[in-house]
Short mmCIF file of C-alpha atoms and ligand atoms in Angstrom, two decimals:
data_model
loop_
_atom_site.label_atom_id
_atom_site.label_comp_id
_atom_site.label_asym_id
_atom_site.label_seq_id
_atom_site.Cartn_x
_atom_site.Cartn_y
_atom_site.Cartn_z
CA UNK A 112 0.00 0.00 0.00
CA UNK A 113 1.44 3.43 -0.65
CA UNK A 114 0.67 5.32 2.07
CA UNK A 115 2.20 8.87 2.80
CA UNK A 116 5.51 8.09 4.61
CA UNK A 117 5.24 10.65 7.41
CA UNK A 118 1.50 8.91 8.11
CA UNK A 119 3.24 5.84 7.97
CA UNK A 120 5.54 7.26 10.23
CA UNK A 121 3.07 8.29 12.78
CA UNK A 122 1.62 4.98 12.83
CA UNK A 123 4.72 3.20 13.81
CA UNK A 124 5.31 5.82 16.56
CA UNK A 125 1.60 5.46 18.58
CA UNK A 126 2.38 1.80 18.54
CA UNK A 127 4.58 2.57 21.40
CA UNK A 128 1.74 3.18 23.59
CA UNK A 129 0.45 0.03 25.63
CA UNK A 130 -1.90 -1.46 24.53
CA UNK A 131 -2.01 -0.04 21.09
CA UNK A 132 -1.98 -2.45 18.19
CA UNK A 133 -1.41 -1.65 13.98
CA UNK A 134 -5.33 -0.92 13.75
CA UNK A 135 -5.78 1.15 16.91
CA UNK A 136 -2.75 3.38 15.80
CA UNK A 137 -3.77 3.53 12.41
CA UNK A 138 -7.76 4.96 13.68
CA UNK A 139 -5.78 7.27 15.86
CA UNK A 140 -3.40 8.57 12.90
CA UNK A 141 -6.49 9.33 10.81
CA UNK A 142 -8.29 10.91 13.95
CA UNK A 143 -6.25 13.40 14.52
CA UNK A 144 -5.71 14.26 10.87
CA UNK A 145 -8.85 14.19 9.98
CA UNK A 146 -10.37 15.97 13.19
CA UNK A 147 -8.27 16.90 15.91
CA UNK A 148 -4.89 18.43 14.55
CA UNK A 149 -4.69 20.54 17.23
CA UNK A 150 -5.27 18.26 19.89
CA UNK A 151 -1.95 16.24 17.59
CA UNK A 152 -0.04 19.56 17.99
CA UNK A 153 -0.58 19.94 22.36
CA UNK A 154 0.24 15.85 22.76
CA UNK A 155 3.42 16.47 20.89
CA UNK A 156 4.03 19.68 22.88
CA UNK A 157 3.10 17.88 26.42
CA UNK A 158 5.00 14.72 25.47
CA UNK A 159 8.34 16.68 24.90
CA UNK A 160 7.51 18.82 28.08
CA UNK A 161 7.26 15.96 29.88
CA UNK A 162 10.75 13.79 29.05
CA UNK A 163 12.55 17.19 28.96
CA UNK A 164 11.10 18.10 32.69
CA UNK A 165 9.85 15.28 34.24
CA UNK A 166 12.58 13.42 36.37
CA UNK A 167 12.12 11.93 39.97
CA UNK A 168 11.74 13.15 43.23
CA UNK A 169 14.82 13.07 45.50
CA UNK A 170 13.58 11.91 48.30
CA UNK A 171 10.79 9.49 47.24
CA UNK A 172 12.07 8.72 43.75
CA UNK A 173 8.64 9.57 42.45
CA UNK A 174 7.71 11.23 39.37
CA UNK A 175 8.44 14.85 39.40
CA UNK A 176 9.18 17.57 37.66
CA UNK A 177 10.56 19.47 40.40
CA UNK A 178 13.80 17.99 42.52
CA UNK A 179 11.65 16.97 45.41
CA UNK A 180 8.18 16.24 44.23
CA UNK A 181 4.31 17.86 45.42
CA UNK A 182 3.41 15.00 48.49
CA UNK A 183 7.04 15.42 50.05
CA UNK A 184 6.82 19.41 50.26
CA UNK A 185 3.11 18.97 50.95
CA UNK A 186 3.05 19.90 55.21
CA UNK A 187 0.20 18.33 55.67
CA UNK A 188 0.68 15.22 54.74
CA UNK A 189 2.18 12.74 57.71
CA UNK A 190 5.40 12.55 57.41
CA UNK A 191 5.52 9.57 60.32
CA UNK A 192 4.24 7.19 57.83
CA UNK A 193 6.29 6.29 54.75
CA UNK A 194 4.44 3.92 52.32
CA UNK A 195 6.55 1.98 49.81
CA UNK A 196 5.32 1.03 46.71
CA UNK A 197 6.86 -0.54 43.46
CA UNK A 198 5.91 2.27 41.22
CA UNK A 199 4.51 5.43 40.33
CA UNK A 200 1.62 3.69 38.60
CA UNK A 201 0.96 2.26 42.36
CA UNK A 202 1.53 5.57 43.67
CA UNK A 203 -1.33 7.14 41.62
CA UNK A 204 -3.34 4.41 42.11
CA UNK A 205 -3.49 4.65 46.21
CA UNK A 206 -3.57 8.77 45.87
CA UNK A 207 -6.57 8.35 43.99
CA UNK A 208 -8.63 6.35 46.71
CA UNK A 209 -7.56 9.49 48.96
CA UNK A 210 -7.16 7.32 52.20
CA UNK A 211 -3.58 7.45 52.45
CA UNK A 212 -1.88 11.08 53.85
CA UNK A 213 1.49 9.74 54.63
CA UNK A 214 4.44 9.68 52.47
CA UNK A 215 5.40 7.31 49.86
CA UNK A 216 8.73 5.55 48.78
CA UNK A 217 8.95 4.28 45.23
CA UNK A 218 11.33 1.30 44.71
CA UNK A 219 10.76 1.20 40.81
CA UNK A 220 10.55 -2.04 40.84
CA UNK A 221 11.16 -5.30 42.84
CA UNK A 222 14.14 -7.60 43.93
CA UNK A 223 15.00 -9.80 40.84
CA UNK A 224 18.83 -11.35 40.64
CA UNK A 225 18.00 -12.90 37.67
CA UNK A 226 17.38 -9.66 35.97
CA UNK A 227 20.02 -7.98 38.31
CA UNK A 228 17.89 -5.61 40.28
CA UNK A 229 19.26 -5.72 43.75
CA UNK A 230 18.80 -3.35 46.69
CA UNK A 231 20.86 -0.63 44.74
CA UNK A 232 18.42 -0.76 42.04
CA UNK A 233 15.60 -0.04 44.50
CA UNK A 234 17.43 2.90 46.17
CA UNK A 235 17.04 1.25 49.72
CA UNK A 236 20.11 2.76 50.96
CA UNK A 237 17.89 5.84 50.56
CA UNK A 238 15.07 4.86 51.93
CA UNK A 239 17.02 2.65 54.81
CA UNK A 240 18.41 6.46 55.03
CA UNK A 241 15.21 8.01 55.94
CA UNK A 242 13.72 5.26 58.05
CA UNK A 243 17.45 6.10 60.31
CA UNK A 244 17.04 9.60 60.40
CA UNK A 245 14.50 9.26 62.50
CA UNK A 246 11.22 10.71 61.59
CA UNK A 247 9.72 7.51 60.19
CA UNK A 248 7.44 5.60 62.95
CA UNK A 249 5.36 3.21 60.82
CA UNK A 250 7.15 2.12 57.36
CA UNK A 251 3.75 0.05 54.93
CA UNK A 252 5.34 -2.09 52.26
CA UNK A 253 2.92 -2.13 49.65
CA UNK A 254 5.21 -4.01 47.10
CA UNK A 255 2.95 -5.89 45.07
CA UNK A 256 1.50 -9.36 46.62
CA UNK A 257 3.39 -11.16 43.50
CA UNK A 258 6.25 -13.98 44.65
CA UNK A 259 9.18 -10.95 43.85
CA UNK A 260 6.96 -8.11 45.50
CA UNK A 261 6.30 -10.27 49.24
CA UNK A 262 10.20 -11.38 48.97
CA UNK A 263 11.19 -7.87 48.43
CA UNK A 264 8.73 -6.37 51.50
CA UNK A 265 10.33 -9.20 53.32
CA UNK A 266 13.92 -8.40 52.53
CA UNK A 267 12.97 -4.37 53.48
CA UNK A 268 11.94 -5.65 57.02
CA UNK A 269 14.87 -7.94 57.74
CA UNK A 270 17.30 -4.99 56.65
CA UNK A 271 15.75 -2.78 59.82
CA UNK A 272 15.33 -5.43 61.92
CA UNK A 273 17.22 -3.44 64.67
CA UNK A 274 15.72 -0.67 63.42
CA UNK A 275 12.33 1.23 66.21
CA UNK A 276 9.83 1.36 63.03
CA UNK A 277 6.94 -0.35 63.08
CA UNK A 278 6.46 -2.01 59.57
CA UNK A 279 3.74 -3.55 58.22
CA UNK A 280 2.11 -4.78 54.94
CA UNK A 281 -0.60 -4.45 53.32
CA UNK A 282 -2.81 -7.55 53.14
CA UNK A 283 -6.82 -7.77 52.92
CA UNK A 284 -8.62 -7.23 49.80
CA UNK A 285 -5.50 -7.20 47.21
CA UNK A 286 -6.20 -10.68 45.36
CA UNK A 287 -3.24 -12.66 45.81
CA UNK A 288 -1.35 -12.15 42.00
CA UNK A 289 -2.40 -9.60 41.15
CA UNK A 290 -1.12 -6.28 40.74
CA UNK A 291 -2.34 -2.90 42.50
CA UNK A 292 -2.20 -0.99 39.57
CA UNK A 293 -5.67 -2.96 38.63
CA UNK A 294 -7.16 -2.99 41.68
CA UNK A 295 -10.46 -0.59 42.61
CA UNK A 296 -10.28 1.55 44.92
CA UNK A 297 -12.00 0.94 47.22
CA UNK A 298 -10.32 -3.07 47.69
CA UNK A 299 -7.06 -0.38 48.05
CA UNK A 300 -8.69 1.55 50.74
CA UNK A 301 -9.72 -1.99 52.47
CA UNK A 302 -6.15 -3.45 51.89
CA UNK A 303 -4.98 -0.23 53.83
CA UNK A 304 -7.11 -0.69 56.81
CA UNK A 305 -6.59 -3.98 57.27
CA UNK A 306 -2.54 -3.73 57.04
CA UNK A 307 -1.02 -6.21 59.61
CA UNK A 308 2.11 -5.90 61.54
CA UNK A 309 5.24 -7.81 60.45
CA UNK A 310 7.11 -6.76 63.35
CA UNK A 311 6.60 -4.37 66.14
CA UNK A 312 9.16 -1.34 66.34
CA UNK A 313 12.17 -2.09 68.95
CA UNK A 314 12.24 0.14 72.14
CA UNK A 315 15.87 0.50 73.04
CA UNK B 184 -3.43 14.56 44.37
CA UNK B 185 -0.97 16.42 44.08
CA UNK B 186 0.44 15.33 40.32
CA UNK B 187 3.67 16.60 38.67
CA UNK B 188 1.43 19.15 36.36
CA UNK B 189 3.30 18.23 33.39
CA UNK B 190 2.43 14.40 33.83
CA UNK B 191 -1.25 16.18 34.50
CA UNK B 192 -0.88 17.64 31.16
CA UNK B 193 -0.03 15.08 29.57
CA UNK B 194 -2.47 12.48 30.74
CA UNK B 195 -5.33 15.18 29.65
CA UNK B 196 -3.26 15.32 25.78
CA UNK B 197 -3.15 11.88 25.45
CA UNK B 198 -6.98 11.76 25.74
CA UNK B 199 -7.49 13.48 22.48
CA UNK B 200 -6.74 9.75 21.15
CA UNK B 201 -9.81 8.22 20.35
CA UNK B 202 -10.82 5.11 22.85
CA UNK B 203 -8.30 6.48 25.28
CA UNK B 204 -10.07 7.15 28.87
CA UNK B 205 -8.65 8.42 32.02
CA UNK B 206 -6.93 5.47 33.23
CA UNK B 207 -5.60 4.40 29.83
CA UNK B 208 -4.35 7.54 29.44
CA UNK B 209 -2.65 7.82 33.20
CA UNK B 210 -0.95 4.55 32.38
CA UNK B 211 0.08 5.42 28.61
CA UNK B 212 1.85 8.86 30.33
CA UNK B 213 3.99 6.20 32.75
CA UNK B 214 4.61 3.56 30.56
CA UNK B 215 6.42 6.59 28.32
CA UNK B 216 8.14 8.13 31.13
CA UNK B 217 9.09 5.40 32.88
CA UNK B 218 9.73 2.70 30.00
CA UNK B 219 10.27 4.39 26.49
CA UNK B 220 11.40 8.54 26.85
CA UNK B 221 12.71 7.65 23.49
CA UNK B 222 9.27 6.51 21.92
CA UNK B 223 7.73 9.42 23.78
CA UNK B 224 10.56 11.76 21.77
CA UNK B 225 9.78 9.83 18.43
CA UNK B 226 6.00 10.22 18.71
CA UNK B 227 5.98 13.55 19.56
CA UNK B 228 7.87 14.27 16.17
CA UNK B 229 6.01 12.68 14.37
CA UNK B 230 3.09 14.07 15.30
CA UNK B 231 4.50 17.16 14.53
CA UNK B 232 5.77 16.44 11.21
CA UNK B 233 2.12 14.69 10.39
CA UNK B 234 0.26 17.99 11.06
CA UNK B 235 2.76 20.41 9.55
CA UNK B 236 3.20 18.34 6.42
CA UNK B 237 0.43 15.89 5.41
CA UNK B 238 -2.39 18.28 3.65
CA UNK B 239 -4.77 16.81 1.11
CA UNK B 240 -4.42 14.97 -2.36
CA UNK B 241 -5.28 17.98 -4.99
CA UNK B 242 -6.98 15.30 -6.91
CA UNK B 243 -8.24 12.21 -4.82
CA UNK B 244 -8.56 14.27 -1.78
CA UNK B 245 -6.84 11.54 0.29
CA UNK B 246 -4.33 12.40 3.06
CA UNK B 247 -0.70 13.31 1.08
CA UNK B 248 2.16 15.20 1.77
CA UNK B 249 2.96 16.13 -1.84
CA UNK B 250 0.45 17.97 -3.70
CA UNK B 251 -0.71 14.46 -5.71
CA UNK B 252 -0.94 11.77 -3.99
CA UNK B 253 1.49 8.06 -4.10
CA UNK B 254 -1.68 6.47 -5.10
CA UNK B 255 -2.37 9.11 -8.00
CA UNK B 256 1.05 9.33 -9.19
CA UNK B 257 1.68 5.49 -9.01
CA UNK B 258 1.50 5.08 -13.17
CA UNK B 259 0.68 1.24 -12.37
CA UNK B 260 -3.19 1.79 -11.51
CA UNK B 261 -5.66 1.80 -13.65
CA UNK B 262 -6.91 5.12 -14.20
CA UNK B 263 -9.99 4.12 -15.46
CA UNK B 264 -11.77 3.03 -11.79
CA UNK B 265 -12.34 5.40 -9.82
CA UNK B 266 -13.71 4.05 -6.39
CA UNK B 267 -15.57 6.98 -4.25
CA UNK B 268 -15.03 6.95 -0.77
CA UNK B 269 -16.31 8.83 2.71
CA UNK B 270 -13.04 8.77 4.56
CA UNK B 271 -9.02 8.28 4.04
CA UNK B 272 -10.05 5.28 6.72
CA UNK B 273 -11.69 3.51 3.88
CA UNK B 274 -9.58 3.89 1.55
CA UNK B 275 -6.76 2.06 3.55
CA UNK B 276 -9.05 -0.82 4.67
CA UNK B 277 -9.81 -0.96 0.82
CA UNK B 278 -5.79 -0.25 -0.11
CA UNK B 279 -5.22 -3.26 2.84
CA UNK B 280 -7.63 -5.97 0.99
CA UNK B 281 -5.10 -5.39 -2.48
CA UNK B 282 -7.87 -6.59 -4.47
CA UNK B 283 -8.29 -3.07 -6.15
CA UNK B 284 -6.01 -1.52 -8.38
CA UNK B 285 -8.06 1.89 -9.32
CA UNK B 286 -7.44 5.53 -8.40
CA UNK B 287 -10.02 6.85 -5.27
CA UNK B 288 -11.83 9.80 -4.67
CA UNK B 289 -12.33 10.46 -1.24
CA UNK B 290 -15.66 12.68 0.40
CA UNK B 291 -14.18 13.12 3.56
CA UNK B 292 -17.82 12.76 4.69
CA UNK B 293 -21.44 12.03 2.99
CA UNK B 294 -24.61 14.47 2.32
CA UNK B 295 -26.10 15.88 4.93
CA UNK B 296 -28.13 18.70 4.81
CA UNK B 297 -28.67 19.09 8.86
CA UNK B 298 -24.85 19.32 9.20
CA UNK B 299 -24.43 21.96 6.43
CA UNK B 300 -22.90 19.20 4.65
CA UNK B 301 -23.54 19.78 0.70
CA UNK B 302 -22.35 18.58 -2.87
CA UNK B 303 -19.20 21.73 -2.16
CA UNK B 304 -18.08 20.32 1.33
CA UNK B 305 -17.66 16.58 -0.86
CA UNK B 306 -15.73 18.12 -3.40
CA UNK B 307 -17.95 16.62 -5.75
CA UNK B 308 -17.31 19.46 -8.80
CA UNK B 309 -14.04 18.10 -8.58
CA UNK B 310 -15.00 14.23 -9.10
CA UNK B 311 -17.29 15.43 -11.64
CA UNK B 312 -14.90 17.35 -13.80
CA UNK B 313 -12.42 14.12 -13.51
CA UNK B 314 -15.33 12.13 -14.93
CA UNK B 315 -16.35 14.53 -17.51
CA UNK B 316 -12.21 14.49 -18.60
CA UNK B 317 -13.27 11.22 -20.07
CA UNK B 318 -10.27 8.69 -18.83
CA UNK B 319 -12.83 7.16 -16.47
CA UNK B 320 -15.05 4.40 -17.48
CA UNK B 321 -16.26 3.05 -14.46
CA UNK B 322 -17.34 4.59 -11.37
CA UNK B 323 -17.22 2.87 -7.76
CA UNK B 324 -19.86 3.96 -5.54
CA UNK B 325 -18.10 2.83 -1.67
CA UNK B 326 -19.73 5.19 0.55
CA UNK B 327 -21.26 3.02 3.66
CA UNK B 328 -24.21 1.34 3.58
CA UNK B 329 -25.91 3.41 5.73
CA UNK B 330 -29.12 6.07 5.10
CA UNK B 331 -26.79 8.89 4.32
CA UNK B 332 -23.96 6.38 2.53
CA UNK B 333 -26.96 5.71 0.50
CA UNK B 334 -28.17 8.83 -0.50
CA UNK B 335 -24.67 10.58 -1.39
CA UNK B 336 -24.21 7.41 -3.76
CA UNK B 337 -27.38 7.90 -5.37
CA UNK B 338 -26.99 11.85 -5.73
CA UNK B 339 -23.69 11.34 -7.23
CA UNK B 340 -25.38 8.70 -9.76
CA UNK B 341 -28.23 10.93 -10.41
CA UNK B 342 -25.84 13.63 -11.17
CA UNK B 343 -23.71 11.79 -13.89
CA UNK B 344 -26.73 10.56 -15.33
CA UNK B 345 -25.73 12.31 -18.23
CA UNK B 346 -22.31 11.28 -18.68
CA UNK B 347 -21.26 7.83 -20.10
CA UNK B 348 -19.45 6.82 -16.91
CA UNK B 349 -20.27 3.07 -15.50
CA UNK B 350 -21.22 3.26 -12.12
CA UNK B 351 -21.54 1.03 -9.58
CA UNK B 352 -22.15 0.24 -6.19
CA UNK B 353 -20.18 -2.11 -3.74
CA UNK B 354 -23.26 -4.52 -2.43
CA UNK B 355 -22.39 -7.92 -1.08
CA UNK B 356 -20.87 -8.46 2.22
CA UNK B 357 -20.88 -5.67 4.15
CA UNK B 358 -23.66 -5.58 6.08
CA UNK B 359 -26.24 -2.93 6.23
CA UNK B 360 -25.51 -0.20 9.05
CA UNK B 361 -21.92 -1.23 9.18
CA UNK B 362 -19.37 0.89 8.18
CA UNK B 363 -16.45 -0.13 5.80
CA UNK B 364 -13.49 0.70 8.73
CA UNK B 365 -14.89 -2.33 10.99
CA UNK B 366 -14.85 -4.76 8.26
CA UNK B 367 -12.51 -7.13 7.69
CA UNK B 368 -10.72 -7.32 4.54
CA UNK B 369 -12.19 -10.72 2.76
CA UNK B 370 -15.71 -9.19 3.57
CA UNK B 371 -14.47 -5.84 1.36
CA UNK B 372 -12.63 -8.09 -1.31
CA UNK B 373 -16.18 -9.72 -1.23
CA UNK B 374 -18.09 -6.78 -1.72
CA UNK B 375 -15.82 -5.21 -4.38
CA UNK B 376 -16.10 -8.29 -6.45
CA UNK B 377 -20.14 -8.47 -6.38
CA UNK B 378 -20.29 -5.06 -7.13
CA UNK B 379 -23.63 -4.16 -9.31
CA UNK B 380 -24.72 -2.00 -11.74
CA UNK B 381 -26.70 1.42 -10.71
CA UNK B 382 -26.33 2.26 -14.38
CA UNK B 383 -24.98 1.66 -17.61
CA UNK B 384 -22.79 3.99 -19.31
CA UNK B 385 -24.53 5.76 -22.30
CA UNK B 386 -23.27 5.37 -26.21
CA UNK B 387 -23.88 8.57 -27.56
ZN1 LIG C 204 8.77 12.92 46.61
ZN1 LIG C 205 -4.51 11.25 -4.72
#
């Protein structure tokens, strides 16, 4: 088929988008040339504002566009409770059920020799960091409740063992493997709640 | 929540694409930043370079970023088929069957009087003079086969009724209501080979 090369073109590049197969990009080529070139023209504009400006947070490793994000400078947000999740996809997703006020951690991803993610990887010398300083009284792992996300929550609590946070996990309502990013919100909110203890803080 | 507002922005951008909803679009914006800044670069160029370059066909009317078209210009086609289309959509699921070999003449919509949509907006003084230049001998009628599909095909036929142009109208296959973009390519090939006769060309 001869099709205009730069349509072509912009074909091949909406494919990178999950979930976006040869027929889907093609419907959303012709879209937006056909009705929507402006809304073509802000994507492009927000998509290179975004790589160009969008890094992560220094403290939490989230997304941000400043160098420490919007929930670390927020003040009133509880800075006591650190939640660590495996991404910012996570992240959003337990913002969004708006029971949650602490602060997060974001390992980007979980424990996995085999693809040789260790600790490093998951800047836990960072967060081990902030649990030390001091502030930190109840650390949540909220790793996902896959094999690699309970062996990495598990590997987080034996590294503070002789550390005075109390850390626990979350556990009711997140179907065991599965991933949080697809969970509702409200199971989310439950799974918060109903967070067990995997070992009380030290007092020494 | 309290959202980098360039990842904000370009959640909202990327739900210009059509079937993309909130969450789709929250988890296309972190798949990019997170997994492919380079796709995200590539896309946004070539969305640029879509809009600032691909105009219109000055004789088909199909999407082109020269001023004739690949299809027009490729001196393999028959020139004497013309198929008429309602959208550069249909004319690539027709291009993707390869079972025609014509030129097309694309509508970029069908009559409709409600909409301010008239024989001007079609462009069809333009497919009439290519008619009335005489190369053509046979005259596809592919709008959908729906009320409006209908009723453009038959104004166009009514209109030529003069002229000693063939025309026909794509019948078997696709089903009535559809519309050509949904269906699949042996359905089209189908329909393009039990094509009928709305009229004969005249001998005068
Ligand atoms: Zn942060
Ligand atoms: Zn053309």
């Amino acid at each position: 088929m001869s099709l205009s090369p730069l349509l072509q073109e912009l074909i091949t590049s909406l494919r990178v988008l999950p979930g976006v197969g040869p027929k889907s990009a093609q419907r959303m080529a012709l879209h937006l040339l056909e009705r929507d070139r402006q809304g073509a023209v802000n994507l492009a504009s927000a998509l290179e504002a975004a790589v160009e400006h969008i890094g992560e947070c220094e403290r939490c490793r989230n997304l941000s566009e400043q160098p420490v994000c919007g929930i670390c400078e927020d003040s009133s947000r509880d800075r006591h409770v650190v939640c660590v999740l495996e991404s910012p996809v996570d992240l959003m997703a337990v913002e969004q059920t708006g029971g949650f006020n602490g602060l997060y951690f974001v390992l980007k991803g979980h424990l996995s020799p085999i693809d040789g993610v260790g600790p490093d990887e998951l800047g836990l010398d960072r967060l081990f960091a902030l649990v030390e300083a001091g502030d930190v009284t109840e650390l949540i792992l909220a790793t996902n409740p896959t094999v690699e996300g309970e062996a990495t929550a598990h590997y987080i609590a034996e590294q503070l063992d002789e550390s005075a946070v109390n850390i626990t996990r979350i556990a009711h309502g997140v179907p065991v493997g599965g991933e949080l990013e697809f969970v509702d919100g409200g199971t989310l909110a439950h799974a918060f709640a109903g967070r067990r203890s995997l070992r009380r803080g030290r007092d020494d």
